[in-house]
Amino acid sequence: MNGLRYASLDRNSLRGCRMQEYQLYIDGEFVPAKSGKTVDSINPATEEPWARVARAGREDTQRAIKAARTAFDSGPWARTSQQDRAKILNDIADRLQARAQEIAVVETQDSGGTIRKTGGDLMLANAQLRYFAEMAEQVPLLTEIQVPQFPAQSTNFVQREPFGVCGQIIPWNFPLMMAVWKIGPALATGNTVVIKPATDTPCSLLELAKIIDESDLPTGVVNVVHGSGAECGEELCTSPMVDKIAFTGSTAVGSRIMQLAAGTVKKVTLELGGKSANIILDDADLDMAIDGSLFGCFFHQGQACESGTRLLVSDAKHDEVVARLVERTRQINCGDPLDMMSAQGPLISAKQRETVEGYIKKGVEDGATIAVGGGRPAGLPKGYYVEPTILTGVRNQMTVAQEEIFGPVLVVIRYKDIDDAIKIANDSIYGLGGAVWSRDDDKAMEVAKRVRTGTMWINEYHMLSVAAPFGGYKQSGIGREFGMEGLLEYMQIKHIHLDQVRNRAGKFWYGALFGA
Ligand code: NAD
Ligand code: MN
C-alpha cells in the first residue's frame, strides 16, 4: 500500500530515531523517579520500545501529592479569579493546538491508535479545553437560595468551592483526551491535580505537562506521575492529603478504588466499563445503520468504553443486516497506524490481544459463529493486530455478550419485538452507552428512554458532546463528566446562613436550653 504519511513523516527516520526520554512532572519540575527506575514504552505496531519513561513509586507519588496539597492550601490557584483561570486554560489550549500533529504522532507510537484517531483526539481535546475555559467563568460560585423563614429568619447562600487535591487515574485508550477530561474541569474549578496515566501510555500526557509547564499555571497545580496502579494508584487513593479521586478504567479496578478511598472518605467519581446495546429497528435506514454500527463498535479497534458491542437486530432483518455488515467489515483496512490509509491499528498490548482472542474462542465454544474476521490480519507479521470480527448466533447470556471484550468484536443478537430488544439491552451489569436506529423519531425516543444507560444516540454513535453529561448507570460508574454536571463534581458545596434576627429577644428557640 502506498501510504500517505501523516504530516510528511518519514517512517525510516522515525525508526532510526533514538529512544525518546520522559520524566515525571512534580512540583513544576521534570524529574527522574527517586529509585532511578525507568520503563520502556512499547510501540504496539512494531512491538519495539520507542520511549523510556521514569517510573514513579510511592515516594514520588507522595512528593507529587504534597506539591499539589501545598499548591492548593498556600498557592494562589484556589483563589485565582474565574477570568484568570479561563485565560490560562485557553493559553494551554493554544499551545496544545500548536503542537497537535507532533503529539498525535507521539500518541500513535505509544498507543497504537491510528493517526486518524489520535489526530482527531487532539482536535477534540483542544475544543474541550476551550469549553472548560468558558465554563470556568460560568460556574456559579455563590448563589442565594430561598428557605422557609421559621423558626429563624435568614438569608441563605450556597457557595461552591474547589474540592482540593484531586487524584486522577486514567486508562490507555484515549491517553491525551482522558487527561484533558480530567485536568480541564479540575483546573476550571480551582483544584490541584496529581494525575497518573496508564502504564502503557504516559507519553502524550507528559507532552501536555511540558505545555502546562510553559504556561502561567502556578507551580505544583498539576503533577504527573507515571507508575503502576498498585503503587502510584493506590497511594493516591489512600493518601489523607487527597480530597477526591476521579477514575476512568475497568469496573474491577473502579470497585477496588472505591474500597481504598473509603478509608479516608474521599469523594469518588468513576467512569467504568460498558457492554452497550446498539438496536437497529426494522424501519431504520440501513445504509446509515450498517456503517454507523460498525463505527460504533470497531472505532479504535473496539477499545472505547461506550462502544456499541452488542448489536440487536430483529429476526426479520437479521440475515440482510448480517450480510451487509460482513461485506462492509471486509473493507476495513488494518495496518500501520502512522499511515493515513489505516482505519484499524494494533491493540494496545500482546496481553490485550490474548484476552480478545480468548473471548473469540470462548464465543465459538459457547455456540457462536464467526461471520467475519476472528484471526490476525494477513501481511502484518509485527504488531498486536486482531481482525475486525463479527460473531452471530449469540445469545445475551453468553460470556461474549455479558463481558466487556475491549477489542474489535461485535456480537449480533436477535430480538423478537421492541419489548424484547429493550429487555435484552437492559440485561447487563453495565449501562454506559447505546443507540437506536429508526426513521421514526418518536419511536426511537421511546426506546432511548427505556434503556437504562447514561447515553443513548438516535441514528448515530460515539458523538459525545463536551456540553452534555456523560457517565454510567449500574456498574458503569458513579458521577458524570462534561457539562455543568461534570464541573460540579469538582466542587464542594457549602451552605452559608446569614441570620436576620438581630436581637436576643427574637431568638425564642433558645428557650429549648434556657427556658422561656
Ligand atoms: P484499568 O482499570 O486496568 O486501568 C485504568 C487505570 O487504573 C490505569 O492507570 C491503571 O494503572 C490504574 N490502576 C490499576 N490498578 C489500580 C489500583 N489497584 N489502584 C489504583 N489504580 C489502579 O483499565 P484499562 O485496561 O487501562 O482501560 C480499559 C478500561 O477502561 C475498560 O474497562 C473501559 O471500558 C474503561 N474506560 C471507561 C471510560 C469511561 O468514560 N467510562 C473511558 C475509557 C475507558
Ligand atoms: Mn506504549
PDB file of N, CA, C and O in Angstrom, residues 82 235 250 295 378 426 465 488:
ATOM      1  N   GLN A  82     -12.048  33.693  38.225  1.00  0.00           N
ATOM      2  CA  GLN A  82     -12.565  32.821  37.170  1.00  0.00           C
ATOM      3  C   GLN A  82     -12.032  33.258  35.807  1.00  0.00           C
ATOM      4  O   GLN A  82     -11.727  32.425  34.959  1.00  0.00           O
ATOM      5  N   GLU A 235      -1.531   4.672  46.233  1.00  0.00           N
ATOM      6  CA  GLU A 235      -1.071   5.777  47.084  1.00  0.00           C
ATOM      7  C   GLU A 235      -2.037   6.970  46.964  1.00  0.00           C
ATOM      8  O   GLU A 235      -2.418   7.583  47.958  1.00  0.00           O
ATOM      9  N   SER A 250     -11.408   0.162  34.194  1.00  0.00           N
ATOM     10  CA  SER A 250     -12.286  -1.013  34.240  1.00  0.00           C
ATOM     11  C   SER A 250     -13.142  -1.012  35.505  1.00  0.00           C
ATOM     12  O   SER A 250     -12.805  -0.384  36.511  1.00  0.00           O
ATOM     13  N   PHE A 295     -18.948   1.603  12.869  1.00  0.00           N
ATOM     14  CA  PHE A 295     -18.226   2.714  13.511  1.00  0.00           C
ATOM     15  C   PHE A 295     -18.408   2.633  15.028  1.00  0.00           C
ATOM     16  O   PHE A 295     -17.458   2.796  15.800  1.00  0.00           O
ATOM     17  N   ALA A 378      -3.782 -10.692   7.601  1.00  0.00           N
ATOM     18  CA  ALA A 378      -2.655 -11.181   6.813  1.00  0.00           C
ATOM     19  C   ALA A 378      -1.685 -10.037   6.513  1.00  0.00           C
ATOM     20  O   ALA A 378      -2.089  -8.873   6.436  1.00  0.00           O
ATOM     21  N   ASN A 426     -31.241  -4.132  28.455  1.00  0.00           N
ATOM     22  CA  ASN A 426     -31.114  -3.860  29.886  1.00  0.00           C
ATOM     23  C   ASN A 426     -30.562  -5.032  30.688  1.00  0.00           C
ATOM     24  O   ASN A 426     -30.233  -4.874  31.864  1.00  0.00           O
ATOM     25  N   SER A 465     -20.780  14.936  23.505  1.00  0.00           N
ATOM     26  CA  SER A 465     -20.602  16.390  23.484  1.00  0.00           C
ATOM     27  C   SER A 465     -20.041  16.843  24.824  1.00  0.00           C
ATOM     28  O   SER A 465     -20.492  16.393  25.875  1.00  0.00           O
ATOM     29  N   LEU A 488     -19.478  20.356  38.309  1.00  0.00           N
ATOM     30  CA  LEU A 488     -19.881  20.426  39.720  1.00  0.00           C
ATOM     31  C   LEU A 488     -19.336  19.249  40.524  1.00  0.00           C
ATOM     32  O   LEU A 488     -19.246  19.326  41.752  1.00  0.00           O
TER      33      LEU A 488
END
